[in-house]
Coordinates of C-alpha atoms in Angstrom, one line a residue:
X135 CA 18.0 -7.0 5.3
X136 CA 16.4 -10.4 5.0
X137 CA 16.3 -13.3 7.4
X138 CA 14.2 -15.7 9.4
X139 CA 12.3 -14.0 12.3
X140 CA 11.7 -15.3 15.8
X141 CA 8.4 -16.9 14.6
X142 CA 10.3 -18.9 11.9
X143 CA 8.9 -16.9 9.0
X144 CA 11.0 -15.1 6.4
X145 CA 11.0 -11.3 6.6
X146 CA 12.7 -8.6 4.6
X147 CA 13.1 -4.9 4.1
X148 CA 13.5 -3.1 0.8
X149 CA 14.7 0.5 0.4
X150 CA 14.3 2.3 -2.9
X151 CA 16.1 5.5 -3.6
X152 CA 15.4 7.5 -6.8
X153 CA 17.3 10.5 -7.9
X154 CA 15.1 13.7 -8.1
X155 CA 16.2 14.3 -11.7
X156 CA 14.6 11.0 -12.7
X157 CA 11.4 11.9 -11.0
X158 CA 11.3 15.3 -12.8
X159 CA 11.7 13.6 -16.2
X160 CA 8.5 11.6 -15.4
X161 CA 6.6 14.8 -14.6
X162 CA 7.0 14.4 -10.8
X163 CA 9.1 16.3 -8.3
X164 CA 10.2 15.9 -4.7
X165 CA 8.1 18.8 -3.4
X166 CA 4.9 17.3 -4.9
X167 CA 2.4 16.4 -2.2
X168 CA 1.5 12.7 -1.7
X169 CA -1.5 11.4 -3.5
X170 CA -4.7 10.4 -1.7
X171 CA -7.9 8.6 -2.6
X172 CA -10.1 10.6 -5.0
X173 CA -13.3 8.7 -4.1
X174 CA -15.2 9.0 -0.8
X175 CA -14.6 6.2 1.6
X176 CA -17.1 3.3 1.6
X177 CA -20.0 3.4 4.0
X178 CA -19.4 2.1 7.6
X179 CA -21.5 -1.0 6.9
X180 CA -19.5 -2.0 3.8
X181 CA -16.8 -3.9 5.7
X182 CA -19.0 -6.2 7.8
X183 CA -21.4 -6.8 4.8
X184 CA -18.5 -7.7 2.5
X185 CA -17.1 -10.2 5.0
X186 CA -20.4 -11.9 5.6
X187 CA -21.2 -12.3 1.9
X188 CA -17.7 -13.5 1.2
X189 CA -18.1 -16.4 3.7
X190 CA -21.5 -17.2 2.1
X191 CA -20.0 -17.7 -1.4
X192 CA -16.8 -19.6 -0.4

């Protein structure tokens, strides 16, 4: 469904359905667990530091 929201901006929803047989041909299967990040999360200070330095260079 697409349309103009109460705030005047466009919004939309997309649903994608894929047959399980297609996933199996790609080496995937419906019972496979969802993937997650392989790397550790960034340090707690990373977010504020990145935002401050971004403002400095813009």
